[in-house]
Short mmCIF file of C-alpha atoms and ligand atoms in Angstrom, two decimals:
data_model
loop_
_atom_site.label_atom_id
_atom_site.label_comp_id
_atom_site.label_asym_id
_atom_site.label_seq_id
_atom_site.Cartn_x
_atom_site.Cartn_y
_atom_site.Cartn_z
CA MET I 19 1.38 -20.06 4.09
CA ALA I 20 -2.04 -21.13 2.86
CA HIS I 21 -4.51 -18.30 2.43
CA ILE I 22 -7.40 -20.55 1.49
CA GLU I 23 -7.76 -24.17 2.47
CA ILE I 24 -10.81 -26.16 1.43
CA GLU I 25 -11.37 -29.75 2.45
CA ASN I 26 -13.99 -32.13 1.12
CA LEU I 27 -16.40 -29.33 0.39
CA THR I 28 -19.85 -30.29 -0.79
CA PHE I 29 -22.63 -27.84 -1.42
CA SER I 30 -26.22 -28.16 -2.57
CA TYR I 31 -28.62 -25.29 -3.06
CA PRO I 32 -31.75 -26.05 -1.02
CA SER I 33 -33.91 -26.05 -4.15
CA ALA I 34 -31.52 -28.11 -6.30
CA GLY I 35 -31.68 -31.86 -6.75
CA ARG I 36 -27.98 -32.56 -7.05
CA PRO I 37 -24.96 -30.89 -5.44
CA SER I 38 -23.41 -27.87 -7.19
CA LEU I 39 -20.03 -28.79 -5.63
CA SER I 40 -18.92 -32.32 -4.74
CA ASN I 41 -15.99 -33.15 -2.51
CA VAL I 42 -13.80 -30.20 -3.47
CA SER I 43 -10.37 -29.94 -1.82
CA LEU I 44 -8.07 -27.07 -2.64
CA THR I 45 -5.21 -25.06 -1.18
CA ILE I 46 -4.32 -21.57 -2.37
CA ARG I 47 -1.13 -20.00 -1.08
CA ARG I 48 -0.56 -16.40 -0.07
CA GLY I 49 0.11 -14.16 -3.07
CA GLU I 50 -0.96 -16.76 -5.62
CA TYR I 51 -2.90 -15.66 -8.68
CA VAL I 52 -5.30 -18.48 -9.37
CA VAL I 53 -7.93 -18.86 -12.06
CA LEU I 54 -11.02 -21.04 -11.74
CA CYS I 55 -11.85 -22.19 -15.21
CA GLY I 56 -14.86 -24.19 -16.38
CA LYS I 57 -18.02 -24.14 -18.42
CA SER I 58 -21.07 -22.16 -17.47
CA GLY I 59 -22.91 -23.95 -14.66
CA SER I 60 -19.85 -25.94 -13.52
CA GLY I 61 -19.87 -24.38 -10.03
CA LYS I 62 -17.27 -21.59 -10.24
CA SER I 63 -19.38 -18.81 -8.73
CA THR I 64 -20.75 -21.14 -6.09
CA LEU I 65 -17.20 -21.99 -5.00
CA LEU I 66 -16.22 -18.33 -4.82
CA ASN I 67 -19.35 -17.46 -2.86
CA LEU I 68 -18.59 -20.20 -0.34
CA VAL I 69 -15.02 -19.00 0.17
CA ALA I 70 -16.37 -15.48 0.68
CA GLY I 71 -18.87 -16.79 3.22
CA LEU I 72 -21.91 -15.82 1.18
CA GLU I 73 -23.13 -19.41 1.44
CA SER I 74 -22.46 -22.11 4.04
CA PRO I 75 -21.18 -25.57 3.09
CA THR I 76 -23.46 -28.57 3.18
CA ASP I 77 -20.39 -30.57 4.17
CA GLY I 78 -16.64 -30.06 4.53
CA SER I 79 -14.52 -27.16 5.79
CA ILE I 80 -13.30 -23.81 4.51
CA ASN I 81 -10.36 -22.13 6.13
CA VAL I 82 -9.62 -18.56 5.03
CA LEU I 83 -6.58 -16.72 6.45
CA GLY I 84 -6.39 -19.32 9.19
CA GLN I 85 -10.03 -18.97 10.23
CA ARG I 86 -12.89 -21.42 9.80
CA ILE I 87 -15.31 -19.25 7.86
CA ASP I 88 -17.83 -22.10 7.73
CA ARG I 89 -18.08 -22.03 11.52
CA MET I 90 -18.73 -18.30 11.80
CA SER I 91 -22.09 -16.69 12.45
CA GLU I 92 -23.66 -14.53 9.75
CA ILE I 93 -22.46 -11.33 11.46
CA GLU I 94 -18.93 -12.66 11.90
CA ARG I 95 -18.80 -13.62 8.25
CA ILE I 96 -19.91 -10.15 7.12
CA ARG I 97 -17.24 -8.54 9.29
CA PHE I 98 -14.62 -10.99 8.10
CA ARG I 99 -15.50 -10.36 4.46
CA ARG I 100 -15.42 -6.58 4.84
CA SER I 101 -12.01 -6.72 6.48
CA HIS I 102 -10.21 -9.27 4.35
CA ILE I 103 -11.85 -9.82 0.97
CA GLY I 104 -12.22 -7.52 -2.02
CA PHE I 105 -14.64 -8.23 -4.86
CA VAL I 106 -14.62 -7.40 -8.54
CA PHE I 107 -17.80 -8.20 -10.49
CA GLN I 108 -18.48 -8.78 -14.16
CA SER I 109 -21.17 -6.09 -14.11
CA TYR I 110 -18.95 -3.68 -12.09
CA ARG I 111 -21.78 -3.02 -9.59
CA LEU I 112 -21.05 0.64 -9.13
CA LEU I 113 -23.88 2.66 -7.61
CA PRO I 114 -25.29 4.87 -10.39
CA GLN I 115 -26.14 7.84 -8.19
CA TYR I 116 -22.58 8.08 -6.82
CA THR I 117 -19.47 9.50 -8.45
CA ALA I 118 -16.41 7.30 -9.03
CA ILE I 119 -14.68 8.66 -5.96
CA GLU I 120 -17.77 8.03 -3.80
CA ASN I 121 -18.13 4.49 -5.16
CA VAL I 122 -14.50 3.67 -4.49
CA ALA I 123 -14.71 5.18 -1.00
CA LEU I 124 -17.78 3.12 -0.08
CA PRO I 125 -15.97 0.25 1.72
CA LEU I 126 -14.23 2.86 3.87
CA MET I 127 -17.56 4.50 4.66
CA LEU I 128 -18.83 1.14 5.89
CA ARG I 129 -15.83 1.10 8.22
CA GLY I 130 -16.61 4.55 9.56
CA VAL I 131 -13.62 6.35 8.02
CA GLU I 132 -14.40 10.07 7.92
CA LYS I 133 -15.22 11.73 4.61
CA ARG I 134 -12.07 13.74 3.95
CA GLU I 135 -9.80 10.79 4.70
CA ARG I 136 -11.79 8.28 2.66
CA GLU I 137 -11.96 10.61 -0.35
CA ARG I 138 -8.23 11.20 -0.13
CA ARG I 139 -7.62 7.44 -0.20
CA ALA I 140 -10.21 6.87 -2.93
CA LEU I 141 -8.52 9.46 -5.14
CA GLU I 142 -5.19 7.76 -4.52
CA ALA I 143 -6.72 4.41 -5.57
CA LEU I 144 -8.32 5.95 -8.67
CA ASP I 145 -4.95 7.42 -9.57
CA MET I 146 -3.31 4.03 -9.16
CA VAL I 147 -5.74 2.40 -11.59
CA GLY I 148 -5.24 5.27 -14.02
CA ILE I 149 -8.61 7.04 -13.89
CA ALA I 150 -8.12 9.96 -11.50
CA LYS I 151 -9.68 12.08 -14.22
CA CYS I 152 -13.01 10.26 -13.73
CA ALA I 153 -13.17 11.00 -9.99
CA ARG I 154 -16.22 13.27 -10.16
CA GLN I 155 -18.03 11.35 -12.91
CA ARG I 156 -20.92 8.97 -12.42
CA PRO I 157 -20.76 5.44 -13.87
CA ALA I 158 -23.05 6.34 -16.80
CA GLN I 159 -20.45 8.89 -17.91
CA MET I 160 -17.64 6.32 -17.89
CA SER I 161 -16.65 3.60 -20.39
CA GLY I 162 -16.86 -0.08 -19.41
CA GLY I 163 -13.10 -0.24 -18.93
CA GLU I 164 -13.15 2.86 -16.73
CA GLN I 165 -16.00 1.44 -14.67
CA GLN I 166 -14.11 -1.80 -14.13
CA ARG I 167 -10.99 0.12 -13.13
CA ALA I 168 -13.14 1.89 -10.56
CA GLY I 169 -14.42 -1.55 -9.51
CA ILE I 170 -10.83 -2.68 -8.96
CA ALA I 171 -9.97 0.49 -7.06
CA ARG I 172 -12.97 -0.18 -4.79
CA SER I 173 -11.89 -3.79 -4.27
CA ILE I 174 -8.40 -2.87 -3.08
CA ILE I 175 -9.09 0.31 -1.10
CA THR I 176 -9.21 -1.57 2.20
CA SER I 177 -5.99 -3.47 1.32
CA PRO I 178 -7.70 -6.87 1.55
CA ALA I 179 -5.52 -9.98 1.71
CA ILE I 180 -7.66 -11.68 -0.92
CA VAL I 181 -9.28 -10.32 -4.07
CA MET I 182 -11.99 -12.33 -5.78
CA ALA I 183 -13.06 -11.56 -9.30
CA ASP I 184 -16.01 -13.28 -10.99
CA GLU I 185 -15.60 -12.93 -14.78
CA PRO I 186 -14.19 -9.40 -14.35
CA THR I 187 -13.60 -8.93 -18.07
CA GLY I 188 -16.78 -10.64 -19.27
CA ASN I 189 -18.28 -7.35 -20.45
CA LEU I 190 -15.11 -5.82 -21.90
CA ASP I 191 -13.48 -5.97 -25.34
CA SER I 192 -10.26 -7.97 -25.59
CA ARG I 193 -7.92 -4.97 -25.55
CA THR I 194 -9.54 -3.47 -22.45
CA SER I 195 -9.62 -6.94 -20.87
CA GLN I 196 -5.84 -7.20 -21.19
CA ASP I 197 -5.44 -3.80 -19.50
CA VAL I 198 -7.76 -4.74 -16.66
CA LEU I 199 -6.05 -8.11 -16.13
CA SER I 200 -2.57 -6.66 -16.01
CA LEU I 201 -3.86 -4.04 -13.60
CA LEU I 202 -5.20 -6.79 -11.31
CA LYS I 203 -1.86 -8.56 -11.53
CA VAL I 204 0.22 -5.46 -10.83
CA THR I 205 -1.83 -4.38 -7.83
CA SER I 206 -1.82 -7.90 -6.41
CA GLN I 207 1.95 -8.08 -6.65
CA LYS I 208 2.31 -4.64 -5.15
CA PHE I 209 0.23 -5.58 -2.10
CA ALA I 210 1.10 -9.31 -1.98
CA GLN I 211 -2.56 -10.14 -2.43
CA THR I 212 -4.01 -13.50 -3.29
CA ILE I 213 -6.23 -13.36 -6.36
CA VAL I 214 -8.93 -15.86 -7.22
CA MET I 215 -10.42 -15.09 -10.59
CA ILE I 216 -13.17 -16.85 -12.49
CA THR I 217 -13.15 -17.08 -16.24
CA HIS I 218 -14.26 -19.41 -19.00
CA ASN I 219 -11.82 -17.76 -21.41
CA GLU I 220 -8.71 -19.90 -22.08
CA GLU I 221 -6.55 -16.97 -23.13
CA ILE I 222 -7.33 -15.15 -19.90
CA ALA I 223 -6.79 -18.31 -17.84
CA GLN I 224 -3.26 -18.57 -19.23
CA THR I 225 -2.25 -15.34 -17.46
CA ALA I 226 -2.58 -17.01 -14.05
CA ASP I 227 0.05 -18.71 -11.86
CA ARG I 228 -2.23 -21.72 -11.69
CA ILE I 229 -5.41 -22.86 -13.40
CA ILE I 230 -7.94 -24.89 -11.47
CA ARG I 231 -10.39 -26.64 -13.74
CA ILE I 232 -13.92 -27.38 -12.62
CA GLU I 233 -16.41 -29.68 -14.29
CA ASP I 234 -19.83 -30.52 -12.89
CA GLY I 235 -18.93 -29.32 -9.39
CA ARG I 236 -15.66 -31.24 -9.20
CA ILE I 237 -12.06 -30.18 -9.58
CA VAL I 238 -10.69 -32.16 -12.49
CA ARG I 239 -7.20 -30.68 -12.64
P1 LIG C 2 -20.76 -21.11 -12.87
O1 LIG C 2 -20.43 -19.90 -12.07
O2 LIG C 2 -19.62 -22.03 -13.09
O3 LIG C 2 -21.41 -20.75 -14.17
P2 LIG C 2 -22.67 -21.64 -10.75
O4 LIG C 2 -21.77 -21.79 -9.58
O5 LIG C 2 -23.38 -20.35 -10.88
O6 LIG C 2 -21.84 -21.98 -12.07
O7 LIG C 2 -23.75 -22.80 -10.74
C1 LIG C 2 -23.42 -24.16 -10.45
C2 LIG C 2 -24.70 -24.98 -10.43
O8 LIG C 2 -25.52 -24.56 -9.36
C3 LIG C 2 -25.54 -24.88 -11.69
O9 LIG C 2 -26.10 -26.13 -11.94
C4 LIG C 2 -26.60 -23.88 -11.32
O10 LIG C 2 -27.78 -24.10 -12.04
C5 LIG C 2 -26.78 -24.13 -9.84
N1 LIG C 2 -27.18 -22.91 -9.13
C6 LIG C 2 -26.52 -21.75 -9.10
N2 LIG C 2 -27.12 -20.83 -8.31
C7 LIG C 2 -28.23 -21.45 -7.83
C8 LIG C 2 -29.28 -21.04 -6.95
N3 LIG C 2 -29.31 -19.82 -6.39
N4 LIG C 2 -30.25 -21.96 -6.67
C9 LIG C 2 -30.23 -23.20 -7.20
N5 LIG C 2 -29.28 -23.64 -8.04
C10 LIG C 2 -28.27 -22.78 -8.35
MG1 LIG C 3 -20.67 -17.85 -12.54
#
């Protein structure tokens, strides 16, 4: 089954002269671990943002989990994203005033899960990514690797069908990067999740089931 199906997608930022994506077609199957690889400015983040419904196509269609995300209203897209897509960011994006457990529990809070239950599940997720010991610490008291593990725990706490990671190891040393990548892989296999990860690092790209190469807003391979 296809989890993501993109057809003839073209996208231009309103302020930009030329399109950031041109005529992109792509199918990603359920449970696939795919890497988008390309130089800086090639359109990787733009593509991910479109699939997540953060931007709307200029032309073409985007089908995610059997639904036309490009046809949804803003509100529908927000709901869809919260229910089905997890995000991991290069800069972790943990809230500094919250502890690890509170950060990881945040997506559950947005869903109205009560405090005791969401903290129980957040602790479980922190344990799974190997940093239960950091539960009561704030991001400033954690290493980069620990913060990214918390970022991964937060991305999977709602059991999303799809996890998107934009340069998740861009701020980590190579040893910690390997740990974080294998963690992403293990959790995705455990929950049969589809992973779409951006990187410009060849070594990291080689860990994927499939590498999709982007140049100048076009898929070249
Ligand atoms: P990548 O993630 O591969 O580095 P991006 O998807 O961020 O590339 O950018 C693709 C192209 O779109 C680049 O030419 C970039 O300058 C342009 N771009 C990205 N974001 C914006 C924006 N908010 N407004 C205008 N142009 C943008
Ligand atoms: Mg980018």
